[in-house]
Amino acid sequence: MALNNIAIIGAGTMGGGIAIGCMAAGLSTCVIDLNKDSLATVQARSAKFFNRMVEKEKITQEQADDAQRKLMVSNELSAVSQADLVIEAIFENLEIKRDLFTRITPDLRSEAIVATNTSALRVADLASALPAPERFVGLHYFSPAEVNPLVELIAGPATSHAVIAEAAAFLATTGKTALPCQDANGFAVNRFFCPYTNEAVRIVDEQLATPGQVDRIACETFELAIGPFSVMNIVKPRINLNAVQNLSGLGAFYAPAAGLIEVGQAEGSFEIEESPAELDDTAAHAITTRLRAALFLPVLEAIGEGVAAPDDFDLGARLALRFGHPPVTAMRALGRDQGEEMVSALAQQYGGDLPESGLEKVFA
């Protein structure tokens, strides 16, 4: 079945971006939100996006007008009744999402696919709120969703192969690259990105460096345009904290740093100095090692669990996060002995074991 009519529940940053991507692909798109102001914001945002595309001569005015005609908005959940695909893009909270699925169930078409844009919650834990879990799938977009090319495609334990194929075809239609993942907390990308940002905060908590210094070292180490603190300020520390907390059940290493809790709960931002002072070579090397280890450990654990293939973690790092030097490539460049030593020390620090299965797959 072709997925031509899309309903997106949630008119926030992610929902609006997903909607624009669907509109650009010529799909009828209905954005649903109980807040009328949020719906007005989506309308203005989509108009601005397509007008900018015309100004850049990437599309014609006619194409922009056609795309904008694809958008409908509603503050009634019953608007899902015409959708082939419903994408949930509301706040990252298990009970809130489950309640939403219960509420929309009476209005869903029997053949509709329901997807969640969750960044860290297990698809299985959400699917149990729906009467047809075989028609439920994870589609995790990355910000800004209208232009970021990567979407994690997550099958729950009950998701049918046919639904996965239809979801993959939909992503291709909207110009996205699918990264197939097993249903695990954090999936592939957030499984390593959240610990990486969390370790950056720990370094600052320990007064080993400032946010600006950590950002600069991260950019140099992984060939990034912006470092972890800059990214957290863009996505909002509150949202990053929530994503980190969703991984905390995986072990002590994944527990949120004190500074992240403080800034996130206050709904604040990190103060990043414009011209950070130079660190001496010893201090800079120590921070580089910690950031690398904080990426390598969760990647190796997830690879060992079969969450995704080693090279797919690099695909996610490159496309979603713009890593020029992504984690698996970085491990292989260092060599097994050095990588194993680095990861083993971090695992032992938090009472864990060396993820040998992951190492074997990376260095096979």
CSV table of C-alpha atoms in Angstrom, one decimal:
chain,number,residue,atom,x,y,z
A,1,MET,CA,0.0,0.0,0.0
A,2,ALA,CA,1.3,3.4,-0.9
A,3,LEU,CA,1.5,5.8,2.0
A,4,ASN,CA,0.1,9.0,0.4
A,5,ASN,CA,-1.8,10.5,3.3
A,6,ILE,CA,0.3,11.3,6.3
A,7,ALA,CA,-0.9,12.5,9.7
A,8,ILE,CA,1.7,13.9,12.1
A,9,ILE,CA,0.7,14.4,15.8
A,10,GLY,CA,2.7,17.2,17.4
A,11,ALA,CA,3.4,20.6,15.8
A,12,GLY,CA,6.7,21.1,17.6
A,13,THR,CA,10.2,21.3,16.2
A,14,MET,CA,10.3,17.6,15.1
A,15,GLY,CA,6.7,17.3,14.0
A,16,GLY,CA,7.0,20.5,11.9
A,17,GLY,CA,10.2,19.3,10.2
A,18,ILE,CA,8.7,15.9,9.4
A,19,ALA,CA,5.7,17.6,7.9
A,20,ILE,CA,7.8,19.8,5.6
A,21,GLY,CA,9.7,16.8,4.4
A,22,CYS,CA,6.4,15.0,3.5
A,23,MET,CA,5.0,18.1,1.8
A,24,ALA,CA,8.2,18.5,-0.2
A,25,ALA,CA,7.7,14.9,-1.5
A,26,GLY,CA,4.1,15.7,-2.6
A,27,LEU,CA,2.3,13.8,0.1
A,28,SER,CA,-0.9,15.1,1.7
A,29,THR,CA,0.1,16.0,5.2
A,30,CYS,CA,-2.1,16.8,8.2
A,31,VAL,CA,-0.4,18.2,11.3
A,32,ILE,CA,-2.5,17.7,14.5
A,33,ASP,CA,-1.9,19.6,17.7
A,34,LEU,CA,-4.3,20.7,20.4
A,35,ASN,CA,-2.5,24.0,20.6
A,36,LYS,CA,-3.8,26.3,17.7
A,37,ASP,CA,-0.8,28.6,18.1
A,38,SER,CA,1.5,25.7,17.4
A,39,LEU,CA,-0.4,24.9,14.3
A,40,ALA,CA,-0.1,28.5,13.1
A,41,THR,CA,3.7,28.3,13.8
A,42,VAL,CA,3.9,25.2,11.6
A,43,GLN,CA,2.1,26.9,8.8
A,44,ALA,CA,4.4,30.0,9.0
A,45,ARG,CA,7.5,27.8,9.2
A,46,SER,CA,6.6,25.7,6.2
A,47,ALA,CA,5.8,28.8,4.1
A,48,LYS,CA,9.2,30.3,5.1
A,49,PHE,CA,11.0,27.1,4.2
A,50,PHE,CA,9.6,26.8,0.7
A,51,ASN,CA,10.0,30.5,0.1
A,52,ARG,CA,13.7,30.1,1.0
A,53,MET,CA,13.9,27.2,-1.4
A,54,VAL,CA,12.6,29.4,-4.2
A,55,GLU,CA,15.0,32.2,-3.3
A,56,LYS,CA,17.9,29.7,-3.5
A,57,GLU,CA,16.5,28.5,-6.9
A,58,LYS,CA,16.3,24.9,-5.7
A,59,ILE,CA,12.6,24.8,-6.6
A,60,THR,CA,10.2,26.9,-8.6
A,61,GLN,CA,7.4,29.1,-7.2
A,62,GLU,CA,4.9,26.7,-8.7
A,63,GLN,CA,6.5,23.8,-6.9
A,64,ALA,CA,6.6,25.7,-3.6
A,65,ASP,CA,2.9,26.5,-4.0
A,66,ASP,CA,2.1,22.9,-4.7
A,67,ALA,CA,4.0,21.8,-1.7
A,68,GLN,CA,2.2,24.3,0.6
A,69,ARG,CA,-1.2,23.2,-0.7
A,70,LYS,CA,-0.4,19.7,0.7
A,71,LEU,CA,-0.5,21.0,4.3
A,72,MET,CA,-3.6,20.7,6.5
A,73,VAL,CA,-3.8,21.4,10.2
A,74,SER,CA,-6.3,20.2,12.9
A,75,ASN,CA,-6.7,20.4,16.6
A,76,GLU,CA,-8.8,17.2,16.6
A,77,LEU,CA,-7.2,13.8,17.1
A,78,SER,CA,-10.0,12.3,15.0
A,79,ALA,CA,-8.2,13.8,11.9
A,80,VAL,CA,-6.1,10.7,11.9
A,81,SER,CA,-9.1,8.9,10.3
A,82,GLN,CA,-7.9,9.5,6.7
A,83,ALA,CA,-4.2,8.7,7.2
A,84,ASP,CA,-2.3,5.9,5.7
A,85,LEU,CA,0.5,6.6,8.1
A,86,VAL,CA,0.3,8.3,11.5
A,87,ILE,CA,3.6,9.6,12.9
A,88,GLU,CA,3.6,10.5,16.6
A,89,ALA,CA,6.0,13.4,17.4
A,90,ILE,CA,5.1,14.5,20.9
A,91,PHE,CA,7.1,14.8,24.2
A,92,GLU,CA,9.5,12.0,25.0
A,93,ASN,CA,7.5,10.4,27.8
A,94,LEU,CA,6.3,6.8,27.9
A,95,GLU,CA,3.0,7.3,29.6
A,96,ILE,CA,2.1,10.4,27.5
A,97,LYS,CA,2.8,8.6,24.3
A,98,ARG,CA,0.9,5.5,25.4
A,99,ASP,CA,-2.1,7.6,26.4
A,100,LEU,CA,-2.1,9.2,22.9
A,101,PHE,CA,-2.1,5.9,21.1
A,102,THR,CA,-5.1,4.8,23.2
A,103,ARG,CA,-7.0,7.9,22.4
A,104,ILE,CA,-6.4,7.7,18.6
A,105,THR,CA,-7.2,4.0,18.3
A,106,PRO,CA,-10.9,4.4,17.7
A,107,ASP,CA,-10.3,6.7,14.7
A,108,LEU,CA,-7.5,4.7,13.0
A,109,ARG,CA,-8.1,3.0,9.7
A,110,SER,CA,-7.6,-0.7,10.0
A,111,GLU,CA,-4.8,-0.7,7.4
A,112,ALA,CA,-3.1,2.4,8.8
A,113,ILE,CA,0.5,2.2,10.0
A,114,VAL,CA,1.3,4.0,13.2
A,115,ALA,CA,4.9,5.2,13.8
A,116,THR,CA,6.6,6.8,16.8
A,117,ASN,CA,9.4,9.4,16.5
A,118,THR,CA,10.8,8.4,19.9
A,119,SER,CA,14.5,9.0,20.3
A,120,ALA,CA,15.1,6.4,23.1
A,121,LEU,CA,12.0,4.6,24.3
A,122,ARG,CA,11.6,1.0,23.2
A,123,VAL,CA,9.1,0.4,20.5
A,124,ALA,CA,7.8,-2.7,22.3
A,125,ASP,CA,6.9,-0.6,25.4
A,126,LEU,CA,4.8,1.7,23.2
A,127,ALA,CA,3.3,-0.9,20.9
A,128,SER,CA,1.4,-2.5,23.8
A,129,ALA,CA,-0.9,0.5,23.9
A,130,LEU,CA,-2.2,-0.3,20.3
A,131,PRO,CA,-4.5,-3.1,19.3
A,132,ALA,CA,-2.4,-4.0,16.2
A,133,PRO,CA,1.3,-3.9,17.3
A,134,GLU,CA,2.2,-5.6,14.0
A,135,ARG,CA,1.4,-2.3,12.3
A,136,PHE,CA,3.5,-0.2,14.6
A,137,VAL,CA,7.1,1.0,13.8
A,138,GLY,CA,9.7,3.4,15.0
A,139,LEU,CA,10.8,6.2,12.7
A,140,HIS,CA,13.3,8.3,14.6
A,141,TYR,CA,14.1,11.5,12.7
A,142,PHE,CA,17.0,13.8,13.5
A,143,SER,CA,16.9,17.6,13.8
A,144,PRO,CA,16.3,19.5,11.6
A,145,ALA,CA,14.0,16.8,10.3
A,146,GLU,CA,13.2,18.7,7.1
A,147,VAL,CA,16.8,18.5,5.9
A,148,ASN,CA,18.6,15.9,8.0
A,149,PRO,CA,18.9,12.8,5.7
A,150,LEU,CA,18.9,10.1,8.3
A,151,VAL,CA,15.9,8.2,9.9
A,152,GLU,CA,16.4,5.2,12.2
A,153,LEU,CA,13.9,2.5,11.2
A,154,ILE,CA,13.1,0.4,14.2
A,155,ALA,CA,11.1,-2.9,14.1
A,156,GLY,CA,9.4,-3.8,17.4
A,157,PRO,CA,9.1,-7.5,18.3
A,158,ALA,CA,5.6,-7.7,16.7
A,159,THR,CA,6.2,-5.4,13.6
A,160,SER,CA,5.5,-7.2,10.4
A,161,HIS,CA,8.0,-7.4,7.6
A,162,ALA,CA,5.4,-5.9,5.2
A,163,VAL,CA,5.1,-2.8,7.5
A,164,ILE,CA,8.9,-2.4,7.6
A,165,ALA,CA,9.0,-2.6,3.8
A,166,GLU,CA,6.2,0.0,3.5
A,167,ALA,CA,7.9,2.3,6.0
A,168,ALA,CA,11.2,2.0,4.1
A,169,ALA,CA,9.5,2.9,0.9
A,170,PHE,CA,8.0,5.9,2.5
A,171,LEU,CA,11.4,7.1,3.7
A,172,ALA,CA,12.8,6.7,0.3
A,173,THR,CA,9.9,8.7,-1.2
A,174,THR,CA,10.7,11.5,1.2
A,175,GLY,CA,14.4,11.4,0.4
A,176,LYS,CA,15.6,9.9,3.6
A,177,THR,CA,18.3,7.3,4.3
A,178,ALA,CA,17.0,4.5,6.5
A,179,LEU,CA,19.2,3.0,9.2
A,180,PRO,CA,17.7,-0.3,10.3
A,181,CYS,CA,17.9,-0.8,14.1
A,182,GLN,CA,16.9,-3.4,16.6
A,183,ASP,CA,14.5,-2.3,19.3
A,184,ALA,CA,16.8,-1.2,22.1
A,185,ASN,CA,17.0,1.9,24.3
A,186,GLY,CA,18.6,4.7,22.3
A,187,PHE,CA,18.6,2.6,19.2
A,188,ALA,CA,21.9,3.2,17.3
A,189,VAL,CA,22.7,6.9,17.3
A,190,ASN,CA,21.5,8.1,20.7
A,191,ARG,CA,23.0,5.0,22.3
A,192,PHE,CA,26.4,6.7,21.7
A,193,PHE,CA,25.6,10.3,21.2
A,194,CYS,CA,23.9,10.7,24.6
A,195,PRO,CA,26.8,9.2,26.6
A,196,TYR,CA,29.2,11.4,24.6
A,197,THR,CA,27.4,14.6,25.5
A,198,ASN,CA,27.0,13.3,29.1
A,199,GLU,CA,30.7,12.7,29.4
A,200,ALA,CA,31.4,16.2,28.1
A,201,VAL,CA,29.3,17.6,31.0
A,202,ARG,CA,31.1,15.3,33.5
A,203,ILE,CA,34.5,16.8,32.3
A,204,VAL,CA,33.2,20.3,33.0
A,205,ASP,CA,31.6,19.1,36.3
A,206,GLU,CA,35.1,17.9,37.4
A,207,GLN,CA,36.5,21.3,36.4
A,208,LEU,CA,39.0,19.8,33.9
A,209,ALA,CA,37.9,22.1,31.2
A,210,THR,CA,35.3,24.7,30.2
A,211,PRO,CA,32.4,24.0,27.7
A,212,GLY,CA,34.2,26.0,25.1
A,213,GLN,CA,37.4,24.0,25.6
A,214,VAL,CA,35.6,20.7,25.4
A,215,ASP,CA,33.8,21.7,22.3
A,216,ARG,CA,37.0,22.7,20.6
A,217,ILE,CA,38.7,19.4,21.4
A,218,ALA,CA,35.7,17.4,20.3
A,219,CYS,CA,35.6,19.3,17.0
A,220,GLU,CA,39.3,18.6,16.4
A,221,THR,CA,39.1,15.0,17.5
A,222,PHE,CA,36.0,13.9,15.5
A,223,GLU,CA,36.1,16.5,12.7
A,224,LEU,CA,32.9,18.2,13.8
A,225,ALA,CA,31.5,21.6,12.9
A,226,ILE,CA,30.2,22.1,16.5
A,227,GLY,CA,30.9,20.4,19.8
A,228,PRO,CA,28.7,18.6,22.3
A,229,PHE,CA,27.8,21.7,24.3
A,230,SER,CA,26.8,23.6,21.2
A,231,VAL,CA,24.6,20.7,20.1
A,232,MET,CA,23.0,20.4,23.5
A,233,ASN,CA,22.1,24.1,23.4
A,234,ILE,CA,20.5,23.7,20.0
A,235,VAL,CA,18.4,20.7,21.0
A,236,LYS,CA,17.9,22.1,24.5
A,237,PRO,CA,19.6,20.6,27.6
A,238,ARG,CA,16.2,19.7,29.0
A,239,ILE,CA,15.5,17.4,26.0
A,240,ASN,CA,19.0,16.0,26.1
A,241,LEU,CA,18.6,15.2,29.8
A,242,ASN,CA,15.4,13.4,29.1
A,243,ALA,CA,17.1,11.3,26.4
A,244,VAL,CA,20.1,10.5,28.8
A,245,GLN,CA,17.7,9.5,31.6
A,246,ASN,CA,15.9,7.1,29.2
A,247,LEU,CA,19.3,5.3,28.9
A,248,SER,CA,20.1,5.3,32.6
A,249,GLY,CA,18.7,1.8,33.1
A,250,LEU,CA,21.6,0.4,31.1
A,251,GLY,CA,24.1,0.9,33.9
A,252,ALA,CA,26.0,3.4,36.0
A,253,PHE,CA,28.0,4.7,33.0
A,254,TYR,CA,24.7,6.0,31.5
A,255,ALA,CA,23.5,7.9,34.6
A,256,PRO,CA,23.1,11.7,33.8
A,257,ALA,CA,25.9,14.0,35.0
A,258,ALA,CA,25.1,16.4,37.8
A,259,GLY,CA,25.6,19.5,35.6
A,260,LEU,CA,23.2,18.1,32.9
A,261,ILE,CA,20.6,17.5,35.6
A,262,GLU,CA,21.0,21.1,36.9
A,263,VAL,CA,20.9,22.9,33.6
A,264,GLY,CA,18.2,20.6,32.1
A,265,GLN,CA,15.8,20.8,35.0
A,266,ALA,CA,16.2,24.6,35.1
A,267,GLU,CA,15.4,24.6,31.3
A,268,GLY,CA,18.6,26.6,30.8
A,269,SER,CA,21.5,26.5,28.4
A,270,PHE,CA,25.2,26.0,28.8
A,271,GLU,CA,27.5,29.0,28.8
A,272,ILE,CA,30.1,28.5,26.1
A,273,GLU,CA,32.9,31.1,25.9
A,274,GLU,CA,33.6,32.4,22.4
A,275,SER,CA,37.4,32.3,22.8
A,276,PRO,CA,38.4,29.4,25.1
A,277,ALA,CA,41.9,29.4,26.6
A,278,GLU,CA,44.3,26.8,25.3
A,279,LEU,CA,44.8,23.7,27.4
A,280,ASP,CA,48.2,22.1,27.8
A,281,ASP,CA,48.9,19.0,25.8
A,282,THR,CA,48.5,16.6,28.7
A,283,ALA,CA,45.1,18.0,29.7
A,284,ALA,CA,43.9,18.1,26.1
A,285,HIS,CA,45.0,14.5,25.5
A,286,ALA,CA,43.1,13.4,28.7
A,287,ILE,CA,39.9,15.0,27.5
A,288,THR,CA,40.3,13.5,24.0
A,289,THR,CA,40.7,10.1,25.5
A,290,ARG,CA,37.6,10.5,27.7
A,291,LEU,CA,35.5,11.6,24.8
A,292,ARG,CA,36.7,8.8,22.6
A,293,ALA,CA,36.1,6.2,25.3
A,294,ALA,CA,32.6,7.6,26.0
A,295,LEU,CA,31.7,7.0,22.3
A,296,PHE,CA,33.5,3.7,21.9
A,297,LEU,CA,32.0,1.9,25.0
A,298,PRO,CA,28.3,2.3,24.1
A,299,VAL,CA,29.0,1.6,20.4
A,300,LEU,CA,30.7,-1.6,21.2
A,301,GLU,CA,28.0,-2.6,23.7
A,302,ALA,CA,25.3,-2.0,21.1
A,303,ILE,CA,27.2,-3.8,18.4
A,304,GLY,CA,27.6,-6.8,20.7
A,305,GLU,CA,23.8,-6.7,21.3
A,306,GLY,CA,23.1,-6.7,17.6
A,307,VAL,CA,21.4,-3.2,17.6
A,308,ALA,CA,23.0,-2.4,14.3
A,309,ALA,CA,26.0,-3.3,12.1
A,310,PRO,CA,29.3,-1.6,12.9
A,311,ASP,CA,29.4,0.5,9.7
A,312,ASP,CA,25.8,1.5,10.3
A,313,PHE,CA,26.9,3.3,13.5
A,314,ASP,CA,29.3,5.3,11.4
A,315,LEU,CA,26.5,6.0,8.8
A,316,GLY,CA,24.4,7.4,11.6
A,317,ALA,CA,27.3,9.5,13.0
A,318,ARG,CA,28.1,10.9,9.6
A,319,LEU,CA,24.6,11.7,8.3
A,320,ALA,CA,22.7,12.6,11.5
A,321,LEU,CA,25.5,14.2,13.5
A,322,ARG,CA,28.0,15.3,10.8
A,323,PHE,CA,31.0,13.4,12.3
A,324,GLY,CA,33.8,13.6,9.8
A,325,HIS,CA,35.7,11.0,11.9
A,326,PRO,CA,32.9,8.7,13.3
A,327,PRO,CA,33.4,6.2,16.1
A,328,VAL,CA,34.0,2.8,14.4
A,329,THR,CA,36.4,4.5,11.9
A,330,ALA,CA,38.1,6.2,14.9
A,331,MET,CA,38.5,2.9,16.7
A,332,ARG,CA,39.9,1.1,13.7
A,333,ALA,CA,42.4,4.0,13.1
A,334,LEU,CA,43.6,3.7,16.7
A,335,GLY,CA,43.9,0.0,16.5
A,336,ARG,CA,42.5,-2.8,18.7
A,337,ASP,CA,45.0,-2.7,21.5
A,338,GLN,CA,44.7,1.0,22.1
A,339,GLY,CA,40.9,1.0,21.7
A,340,GLU,CA,40.5,-2.0,24.0
A,341,GLU,CA,42.7,-0.4,26.7
A,342,MET,CA,40.7,2.8,26.5
A,343,VAL,CA,37.3,1.1,26.7
A,344,SER,CA,38.3,-1.4,29.3
A,345,ALA,CA,39.4,1.3,31.7
A,346,LEU,CA,36.1,3.2,31.3
A,347,ALA,CA,34.0,0.0,31.7
A,348,GLN,CA,35.8,-1.0,34.9
A,349,GLN,CA,35.4,2.5,36.3
A,350,TYR,CA,31.6,2.0,36.2
A,351,GLY,CA,31.6,-1.6,37.3
A,352,GLY,CA,31.1,-3.0,33.8
A,353,ASP,CA,32.8,-5.5,31.5
A,354,LEU,CA,34.8,-5.1,28.3
A,355,PRO,CA,32.3,-5.6,25.4
A,356,GLU,CA,34.4,-8.3,23.7
A,357,SER,CA,31.7,-9.3,21.3
A,358,GLY,CA,31.5,-5.8,19.9
A,359,LEU,CA,35.3,-5.6,19.6
A,360,GLU,CA,35.4,-8.9,17.7
A,361,LYS,CA,32.8,-7.5,15.2
A,362,VAL,CA,34.5,-4.2,14.8
A,363,PHE,CA,37.9,-5.7,14.2
A,364,ALA,CA,36.8,-8.8,12.3
